[in-house]
Amino acid sequence: MAPAIRMHRAVVLLGRFPALAGADLLVEAGEVVHLSGPNGAGKSTLLRACAGLVPVVEGEAEILGHDLRRHPRAARRRVGLLGHATFLYDDLTVEDNVLFALRAAGAGTAAVEAALVRLGLSGRLRGVAAGRLSAGQRRRVALAVLEARRPELWLLDEPHAGIDAAGRDLVDELVLEAAAAGATVVIASHELERAAALTPRMLVVSGGSVTPAASPGTLANTAAAGA
Amino acid sequence: MLRDALLVGAKDLRVEVRSRVALNQVAPFAVLVLVLFAFALDPDRGLLASAAPGLYWIAVTFSALLAIQRSFAVEAADGARDGLRLSGLDPAGIFLGKAAAIAGQLLVLEVLLGVGVVVLYGTELRGGTVLALTCLAATAGLAAAGTLAGVLAAGLRVRETLLPLLLVPVAAPVVLAATKAWEAALDGQSDQGWPWLRLLGAFAAVYVAFGVVAFGPLLEEA
């Protein structure tokens, strides 16, 4: 089976500056991986590059066996990204947003009802325009899309941010369930304890490269340096 | 591709129905443009009547700018454009869907403005076939060219001011040909409108074909 993510000397530019400068990353299918690192280190850019949203301009990059530089669309169909943006249309209702995202991805809509209930978006909320939701509720809608769609590779950028305590536990449940079902999950997060409970494999993004974390203490120091 | 076009077109129209921006802002703006022309040329009713086709198509072009800007502003909010890219939708389908939704809104506006020129300018509508076909062909061309200009400007901070600069020069042949076709029809000489209608059809075909090919790379660069 092809690795979920394979990057070799990958370079990603933000403007003229390299956000990733020759990064190496190997994530096997079915793994859960935690990315840490100071603010501005390139965690979000790495996730967006894995989703094919920012180009890898040098080096090699494969997602689920698809060459990202040559066939980004083929990779995108199999990837789900929860980024800082939630990709919602403010004037559409919660339900319409979820249905559109699933249909656009060519996924079935049978799981919509269960996903909305699971993320606490059933009842009155399903008919509310996304523009009237709180930030936390918007992230729940984005998570409902992932839960209903069940992509093979989940890329989660600060998935706990802005979500209440019950919602944060739910995020962890979804991650563990996705992994149990065989999906690969990459989480960029500053919540070290939560991440440690989800996976033993932790990587540090810093200085444009990706390295294994020596220990949770290293991570804490790195995070503190970026705070 | 057609499935994706239907999906995107239906989504864009649903957004417009829910937000009512086209109804509450674009349509009143279009009528205001007609009214302003009427004020400016009112002392000479003959001039107003003879200039009606040109004024009508200028009003349509201004309204198209607003509709196109709105169509891409919706995609700019909360990363929705990235959501479209991530979805794996066929870029040609996205282009056709967005252009079709813009065209649908413009056709409704054109009916409204048609009533406006009759009421405000005293224009007597003749040559219905040429008038209607001109609307269809010119709308297809404006929507296709506008969707391309919209995605070209979409990723830039100056997109609001750049869009008219990109679109108006490209739309000039449409305004000219549509005006000539309408003038011929309104003068009761519809046969003289057909060459202009063919030009409009060719323009629309070229821009639809170009958009199907070019929209994907432009969306990636936006």
PDB file of C-alpha atoms in Angstrom, chain B:
ATOM      1  CA  MET B   1     -18.674  18.083 -16.162  1.00  0.00           C
ATOM      2  CA  LEU B   2     -22.394  18.784 -16.644  1.00  0.00           C
ATOM      3  CA  ARG B   3     -23.223  17.263 -13.252  1.00  0.00           C
ATOM      4  CA  ASP B   4     -20.671  19.571 -11.632  1.00  0.00           C
ATOM      5  CA  ALA B   5     -22.003  22.546 -13.614  1.00  0.00           C
ATOM      6  CA  LEU B   6     -25.543  21.852 -12.420  1.00  0.00           C
ATOM      7  CA  LEU B   7     -24.364  21.489  -8.843  1.00  0.00           C
ATOM      8  CA  VAL B   8     -22.401  24.766  -8.841  1.00  0.00           C
ATOM      9  CA  GLY B   9     -25.057  26.673 -10.799  1.00  0.00           C
ATOM     10  CA  ALA B  10     -27.818  25.532  -8.444  1.00  0.00           C
ATOM     11  CA  LYS B  11     -25.674  26.447  -5.429  1.00  0.00           C
ATOM     12  CA  ASP B  12     -24.967  29.948  -6.763  1.00  0.00           C
ATOM     13  CA  LEU B  13     -28.631  30.566  -7.541  1.00  0.00           C
ATOM     14  CA  ARG B  14     -29.648  29.274  -4.110  1.00  0.00           C
ATOM     15  CA  VAL B  15     -27.150  31.673  -2.505  1.00  0.00           C
ATOM     16  CA  GLU B  16     -28.666  34.556  -4.491  1.00  0.00           C
ATOM     17  CA  VAL B  17     -32.238  33.581  -3.658  1.00  0.00           C
ATOM     18  CA  ARG B  18     -31.368  33.386   0.044  1.00  0.00           C
ATOM     19  CA  SER B  19     -29.266  36.574   0.175  1.00  0.00           C
ATOM     20  CA  ARG B  20     -31.579  38.577  -2.125  1.00  0.00           C
ATOM     21  CA  VAL B  21     -28.611  40.730  -3.211  1.00  0.00           C
ATOM     22  CA  ALA B  22     -29.612  40.479  -6.871  1.00  0.00           C
ATOM     23  CA  LEU B  23     -33.198  41.406  -6.035  1.00  0.00           C
ATOM     24  CA  ASN B  24     -32.515  44.178  -3.536  1.00  0.00           C
ATOM     25  CA  GLN B  25     -29.360  45.720  -4.991  1.00  0.00           C
ATOM     26  CA  VAL B  26     -28.490  44.677  -8.547  1.00  0.00           C
ATOM     27  CA  ALA B  27     -31.997  45.071 -10.010  1.00  0.00           C
ATOM     28  CA  PRO B  28     -32.650  48.510  -8.437  1.00  0.00           C
ATOM     29  CA  PHE B  29     -29.185  49.635  -9.603  1.00  0.00           C
ATOM     30  CA  ALA B  30     -29.953  48.564 -13.167  1.00  0.00           C
ATOM     31  CA  VAL B  31     -33.253  50.453 -13.176  1.00  0.00           C
ATOM     32  CA  LEU B  32     -31.532  53.515 -11.674  1.00  0.00           C
ATOM     33  CA  VAL B  33     -29.051  53.533 -14.550  1.00  0.00           C
ATOM     34  CA  LEU B  34     -31.956  53.637 -17.020  1.00  0.00           C
ATOM     35  CA  VAL B  35     -33.614  56.417 -15.019  1.00  0.00           C
ATOM     36  CA  LEU B  36     -30.396  58.470 -14.955  1.00  0.00           C
ATOM     37  CA  PHE B  37     -30.050  58.180 -18.726  1.00  0.00           C
ATOM     38  CA  ALA B  38     -33.655  59.313 -19.019  1.00  0.00           C
ATOM     39  CA  PHE B  39     -32.934  62.371 -16.836  1.00  0.00           C
ATOM     40  CA  ALA B  40     -29.798  63.194 -18.823  1.00  0.00           C
ATOM     41  CA  LEU B  41     -31.497  62.976 -22.236  1.00  0.00           C
ATOM     42  CA  ASP B  42     -35.051  63.921 -21.294  1.00  0.00           C
ATOM     43  CA  PRO B  43     -35.166  67.256 -23.187  1.00  0.00           C
ATOM     44  CA  ASP B  44     -34.812  65.308 -26.413  1.00  0.00           C
ATOM     45  CA  ARG B  45     -37.296  62.409 -26.387  1.00  0.00           C
ATOM     46  CA  GLY B  46     -36.318  61.519 -29.943  1.00  0.00           C
ATOM     47  CA  LEU B  47     -32.701  61.060 -28.977  1.00  0.00           C
ATOM     48  CA  LEU B  48     -33.723  58.952 -25.971  1.00  0.00           C
ATOM     49  CA  ALA B  49     -35.825  56.660 -28.148  1.00  0.00           C
ATOM     50  CA  SER B  50     -33.121  56.246 -30.766  1.00  0.00           C
ATOM     51  CA  ALA B  51     -30.419  55.651 -28.149  1.00  0.00           C
ATOM     52  CA  ALA B  52     -32.546  53.165 -26.204  1.00  0.00           C
ATOM     53  CA  PRO B  53     -30.788  50.009 -27.496  1.00  0.00           C
ATOM     54  CA  GLY B  54     -27.346  51.324 -26.555  1.00  0.00           C
ATOM     55  CA  LEU B  55     -28.493  52.595 -23.174  1.00  0.00           C
ATOM     56  CA  TYR B  56     -30.217  49.270 -22.505  1.00  0.00           C
ATOM     57  CA  TRP B  57     -27.052  47.257 -23.191  1.00  0.00           C
ATOM     58  CA  ILE B  58     -24.876  49.618 -21.173  1.00  0.00           C
ATOM     59  CA  ALA B  59     -27.236  49.143 -18.240  1.00  0.00           C
ATOM     60  CA  VAL B  60     -27.040  45.368 -18.747  1.00  0.00           C
ATOM     61  CA  THR B  61     -23.225  45.517 -18.788  1.00  0.00           C
ATOM     62  CA  PHE B  62     -23.069  47.555 -15.561  1.00  0.00           C
ATOM     63  CA  SER B  63     -25.461  45.102 -13.913  1.00  0.00           C
ATOM     64  CA  ALA B  64     -23.386  42.190 -15.163  1.00  0.00           C
ATOM     65  CA  LEU B  65     -20.342  43.671 -13.421  1.00  0.00           C
ATOM     66  CA  LEU B  66     -22.206  43.634 -10.114  1.00  0.00           C
ATOM     67  CA  ALA B  67     -23.519  40.099 -10.627  1.00  0.00           C
ATOM     68  CA  ILE B  68     -20.052  38.783 -11.514  1.00  0.00           C
ATOM     69  CA  GLN B  69     -18.430  40.578  -8.598  1.00  0.00           C
ATOM     70  CA  ARG B  70     -21.031  39.104  -6.282  1.00  0.00           C
ATOM     71  CA  SER B  71     -20.544  35.618  -7.695  1.00  0.00           C
ATOM     72  CA  PHE B  72     -16.839  35.654  -6.801  1.00  0.00           C
ATOM     73  CA  ALA B  73     -17.228  37.562  -3.529  1.00  0.00           C
ATOM     74  CA  VAL B  74     -19.274  34.599  -2.290  1.00  0.00           C
ATOM     75  CA  GLU B  75     -16.326  32.311  -3.034  1.00  0.00           C
ATOM     76  CA  ALA B  76     -13.857  34.633  -1.303  1.00  0.00           C
ATOM     77  CA  ALA B  77     -15.550  34.414   2.100  1.00  0.00           C
ATOM     78  CA  ASP B  78     -14.223  31.848   4.587  1.00  0.00           C
ATOM     79  CA  GLY B  79     -12.059  30.067   2.043  1.00  0.00           C
ATOM     80  CA  ALA B  80     -15.007  28.844  -0.025  1.00  0.00           C
ATOM     81  CA  ARG B  81     -12.880  28.981  -3.176  1.00  0.00           C
ATOM     82  CA  ASP B  82     -10.410  26.579  -1.561  1.00  0.00           C
ATOM     83  CA  GLY B  83     -13.364  24.401  -0.656  1.00  0.00           C
ATOM     84  CA  LEU B  84     -14.324  24.281  -4.329  1.00  0.00           C
ATOM     85  CA  ARG B  85     -10.759  23.353  -5.303  1.00  0.00           C
ATOM     86  CA  LEU B  86     -10.593  20.685  -2.599  1.00  0.00           C
ATOM     87  CA  SER B  87     -13.882  19.153  -3.644  1.00  0.00           C
ATOM     88  CA  GLY B  88     -12.364  17.714  -6.787  1.00  0.00           C
ATOM     89  CA  LEU B  89     -15.090  19.305  -8.935  1.00  0.00           C
ATOM     90  CA  ASP B  90     -14.211  19.561 -12.616  1.00  0.00           C
ATOM     91  CA  PRO B  91     -13.000  23.168 -13.152  1.00  0.00           C
ATOM     92  CA  ALA B  92     -14.830  23.256 -16.478  1.00  0.00           C
ATOM     93  CA  GLY B  93     -17.997  22.314 -14.608  1.00  0.00           C
ATOM     94  CA  ILE B  94     -17.385  25.075 -12.061  1.00  0.00           C
ATOM     95  CA  PHE B  95     -16.938  27.564 -14.914  1.00  0.00           C
ATOM     96  CA  LEU B  96     -20.110  26.487 -16.694  1.00  0.00           C
ATOM     97  CA  GLY B  97     -22.099  26.453 -13.462  1.00  0.00           C
ATOM     98  CA  LYS B  98     -21.012  29.914 -12.367  1.00  0.00           C
ATOM     99  CA  ALA B  99     -21.496  31.347 -15.866  1.00  0.00           C
ATOM    100  CA  ALA B 100     -24.964  29.771 -16.109  1.00  0.00           C
ATOM    101  CA  ALA B 101     -26.008  31.201 -12.746  1.00  0.00           C
ATOM    102  CA  ILE B 102     -24.805  34.671 -13.783  1.00  0.00           C
ATOM    103  CA  ALA B 103     -26.574  34.298 -17.136  1.00  0.00           C
ATOM    104  CA  GLY B 104     -29.799  33.300 -15.402  1.00  0.00           C
ATOM    105  CA  GLN B 105     -29.721  36.412 -13.236  1.00  0.00           C
ATOM    106  CA  LEU B 106     -28.898  38.617 -16.219  1.00  0.00           C
ATOM    107  CA  LEU B 107     -31.798  37.254 -18.260  1.00  0.00           C
ATOM    108  CA  VAL B 108     -34.218  38.151 -15.481  1.00  0.00           C
ATOM    109  CA  LEU B 109     -32.633  41.620 -15.292  1.00  0.00           C
ATOM    110  CA  GLU B 110     -32.929  42.039 -19.059  1.00  0.00           C
ATOM    111  CA  VAL B 111     -36.676  41.380 -18.900  1.00  0.00           C
ATOM    112  CA  LEU B 112     -36.945  43.988 -16.143  1.00  0.00           C
ATOM    113  CA  LEU B 113     -34.859  46.499 -18.115  1.00  0.00           C
ATOM    114  CA  GLY B 114     -36.918  45.739 -21.232  1.00  0.00           C
ATOM    115  CA  VAL B 115     -39.990  46.867 -19.358  1.00  0.00           C
ATOM    116  CA  GLY B 116     -37.956  49.888 -18.222  1.00  0.00           C
ATOM    117  CA  VAL B 117     -37.087  51.085 -21.737  1.00  0.00           C
ATOM    118  CA  VAL B 118     -40.722  50.693 -22.805  1.00  0.00           C
ATOM    119  CA  VAL B 119     -42.009  52.699 -19.861  1.00  0.00           C
ATOM    120  CA  LEU B 120     -39.229  55.279 -19.501  1.00  0.00           C
ATOM    121  CA  TYR B 121     -38.099  55.753 -23.092  1.00  0.00           C
ATOM    122  CA  GLY B 122     -41.360  55.072 -24.896  1.00  0.00           C
ATOM    123  CA  THR B 123     -39.721  52.350 -26.981  1.00  0.00           C
ATOM    124  CA  GLU B 124     -42.028  50.155 -29.020  1.00  0.00           C
ATOM    125  CA  LEU B 125     -40.745  46.574 -28.994  1.00  0.00           C
ATOM    126  CA  ARG B 126     -40.651  44.986 -32.453  1.00  0.00           C
ATOM    127  CA  GLY B 127     -38.758  42.067 -33.965  1.00  0.00           C
ATOM    128  CA  GLY B 128     -39.287  39.891 -30.937  1.00  0.00           C
ATOM    129  CA  THR B 129     -37.302  36.934 -32.280  1.00  0.00           C
ATOM    130  CA  VAL B 130     -34.162  38.953 -32.924  1.00  0.00           C
ATOM    131  CA  LEU B 131     -34.551  40.789 -29.612  1.00  0.00           C
ATOM    132  CA  ALA B 132     -34.866  37.538 -27.674  1.00  0.00           C
ATOM    133  CA  LEU B 133     -32.059  35.723 -29.491  1.00  0.00           C
ATOM    134  CA  THR B 134     -29.817  38.761 -29.054  1.00  0.00           C
ATOM    135  CA  CYS B 135     -30.474  38.653 -25.323  1.00  0.00           C
ATOM    136  CA  LEU B 136     -29.609  34.953 -25.174  1.00  0.00           C
ATOM    137  CA  ALA B 137     -26.394  35.209 -27.196  1.00  0.00           C
ATOM    138  CA  ALA B 138     -25.170  38.450 -25.610  1.00  0.00           C
ATOM    139  CA  THR B 139     -25.933  37.130 -22.125  1.00  0.00           C
ATOM    140  CA  ALA B 140     -24.009  33.932 -22.791  1.00  0.00           C
ATOM    141  CA  GLY B 141     -21.020  35.951 -24.012  1.00  0.00           C
ATOM    142  CA  LEU B 142     -21.120  38.416 -21.127  1.00  0.00           C
ATOM    143  CA  ALA B 143     -21.496  35.659 -18.540  1.00  0.00           C
ATOM    144  CA  ALA B 144     -18.675  33.555 -20.004  1.00  0.00           C
ATOM    145  CA  ALA B 145     -16.249  36.478 -20.402  1.00  0.00           C
ATOM    146  CA  GLY B 146     -17.279  37.822 -17.007  1.00  0.00           C
ATOM    147  CA  THR B 147     -16.695  34.503 -15.263  1.00  0.00           C
ATOM    148  CA  LEU B 148     -13.202  34.367 -16.721  1.00  0.00           C
ATOM    149  CA  ALA B 149     -12.488  37.961 -15.688  1.00  0.00           C
ATOM    150  CA  GLY B 150     -13.965  37.216 -12.259  1.00  0.00           C
ATOM    151  CA  VAL B 151     -11.672  34.278 -11.544  1.00  0.00           C
ATOM    152  CA  LEU B 152      -8.704  36.217 -12.915  1.00  0.00           C
ATOM    153  CA  ALA B 153      -9.347  39.016 -10.421  1.00  0.00           C
ATOM    154  CA  ALA B 154     -10.551  36.756  -7.597  1.00  0.00           C
ATOM    155  CA  GLY B 155      -7.301  36.240  -5.743  1.00  0.00           C
ATOM    156  CA  LEU B 156      -6.222  39.873  -5.792  1.00  0.00           C
ATOM    157  CA  ARG B 157      -6.840  42.477  -3.132  1.00  0.00           C
ATOM    158  CA  VAL B 158      -7.809  44.974  -5.828  1.00  0.00           C
ATOM    159  CA  ARG B 159     -10.389  42.636  -7.383  1.00  0.00           C
ATOM    160  CA  GLU B 160     -13.326  45.040  -6.986  1.00  0.00           C
ATOM    161  CA  THR B 161     -11.667  47.737  -9.076  1.00  0.00           C
ATOM    162  CA  LEU B 162      -9.833  45.390 -11.411  1.00  0.00           C
ATOM    163  CA  LEU B 163     -12.886  43.504 -12.626  1.00  0.00           C
ATOM    164  CA  PRO B 164     -14.417  46.412 -14.612  1.00  0.00           C
ATOM    165  CA  LEU B 165     -11.024  47.133 -16.177  1.00  0.00           C
ATOM    166  CA  LEU B 166     -10.742  43.536 -17.300  1.00  0.00           C
ATOM    167  CA  LEU B 167     -14.308  43.026 -18.446  1.00  0.00           C
ATOM    168  CA  VAL B 168     -15.440  46.268 -20.062  1.00  0.00           C
ATOM    169  CA  PRO B 169     -12.929  46.204 -22.949  1.00  0.00           C
ATOM    170  CA  VAL B 170     -13.726  42.543 -23.594  1.00  0.00           C
ATOM    171  CA  ALA B 171     -17.468  43.206 -23.397  1.00  0.00           C
ATOM    172  CA  ALA B 172     -17.315  46.147 -25.818  1.00  0.00           C
ATOM    173  CA  PRO B 173     -17.911  43.985 -28.922  1.00  0.00           C
ATOM    174  CA  VAL B 174     -20.943  42.435 -27.201  1.00  0.00           C
ATOM    175  CA  VAL B 175     -22.406  45.836 -26.359  1.00  0.00           C
ATOM    176  CA  LEU B 176     -21.792  47.030 -29.924  1.00  0.00           C
ATOM    177  CA  ALA B 177     -23.221  43.943 -31.647  1.00  0.00           C
ATOM    178  CA  ALA B 178     -26.194  43.647 -29.299  1.00  0.00           C
ATOM    179  CA  THR B 179     -26.984  47.340 -29.744  1.00  0.00           C
ATOM    180  CA  LYS B 180     -26.837  47.041 -33.546  1.00  0.00           C
ATOM    181  CA  ALA B 181     -29.022  43.928 -33.531  1.00  0.00           C
ATOM    182  CA  TRP B 182     -31.585  45.628 -31.298  1.00  0.00           C
ATOM    183  CA  GLU B 183     -31.552  48.814 -33.386  1.00  0.00           C
ATOM    184  CA  ALA B 184     -32.291  46.792 -36.504  1.00  0.00           C
ATOM    185  CA  ALA B 185     -35.100  44.865 -34.803  1.00  0.00           C
ATOM    186  CA  LEU B 186     -36.692  47.978 -33.267  1.00  0.00           C
ATOM    187  CA  ASP B 187     -36.530  49.733 -36.663  1.00  0.00           C
ATOM    188  CA  GLY B 188     -38.526  46.860 -38.150  1.00  0.00           C
ATOM    189  CA  GLN B 189     -35.517  45.633 -40.151  1.00  0.00           C
ATOM    190  CA  SER B 190     -34.808  42.390 -38.346  1.00  0.00           C
ATOM    191  CA  ASP B 191     -32.996  40.923 -41.336  1.00  0.00           C
ATOM    192  CA  GLN B 192     -30.205  43.464 -40.771  1.00  0.00           C
ATOM    193  CA  GLY B 193     -29.862  42.217 -37.207  1.00  0.00           C
ATOM    194  CA  TRP B 194     -28.902  38.675 -38.089  1.00  0.00           C
ATOM    195  CA  PRO B 195     -25.239  39.373 -38.970  1.00  0.00           C
ATOM    196  CA  TRP B 196     -24.790  41.009 -35.558  1.00  0.00           C
ATOM    197  CA  LEU B 197     -26.565  38.092 -33.949  1.00  0.00           C
ATOM    198  CA  ARG B 198     -24.139  35.690 -35.606  1.00  0.00           C
ATOM    199  CA  LEU B 199     -21.252  37.768 -34.281  1.00  0.00           C
ATOM    200  CA  LEU B 200     -22.703  37.538 -30.787  1.00  0.00           C
ATOM    201  CA  GLY B 201     -23.091  33.784 -31.168  1.00  0.00           C
ATOM    202  CA  ALA B 202     -19.469  33.447 -32.263  1.00  0.00           C
ATOM    203  CA  PHE B 203     -18.288  35.593 -29.360  1.00  0.00           C
ATOM    204  CA  ALA B 204     -20.257  33.478 -26.899  1.00  0.00           C
ATOM    205  CA  ALA B 205     -18.976  30.222 -28.396  1.00  0.00           C
ATOM    206  CA  VAL B 206     -15.353  31.397 -28.269  1.00  0.00           C
ATOM    207  CA  TYR B 207     -15.568  32.549 -24.653  1.00  0.00           C
ATOM    208  CA  VAL B 208     -17.434  29.460 -23.464  1.00  0.00           C
ATOM    209  CA  ALA B 209     -14.858  27.231 -25.150  1.00  0.00           C
ATOM    210  CA  PHE B 210     -11.974  29.310 -23.816  1.00  0.00           C
ATOM    211  CA  GLY B 211     -13.465  29.283 -20.330  1.00  0.00           C
ATOM    212  CA  VAL B 212     -13.889  25.508 -20.295  1.00  0.00           C
ATOM    213  CA  VAL B 213     -10.166  25.161 -21.028  1.00  0.00           C
ATOM    214  CA  ALA B 214      -8.715  28.111 -19.100  1.00  0.00           C
ATOM    215  CA  PHE B 215     -10.829  28.298 -15.941  1.00  0.00           C
ATOM    216  CA  GLY B 216      -8.980  25.461 -14.174  1.00  0.00           C
ATOM    217  CA  PRO B 217      -5.488  26.992 -14.413  1.00  0.00           C
ATOM    218  CA  LEU B 218      -6.886  30.421 -13.534  1.00  0.00           C
ATOM    219  CA  LEU B 219      -8.657  29.005 -10.479  1.00  0.00           C
ATOM    220  CA  GLU B 220      -5.410  27.410  -9.323  1.00  0.00           C
ATOM    221  CA  GLU B 221      -3.505  30.663  -9.724  1.00  0.00           C
ATOM    222  CA  ALA B 222      -6.162  32.842  -8.063  1.00  0.00           C
TER     223      ALA B 222
END
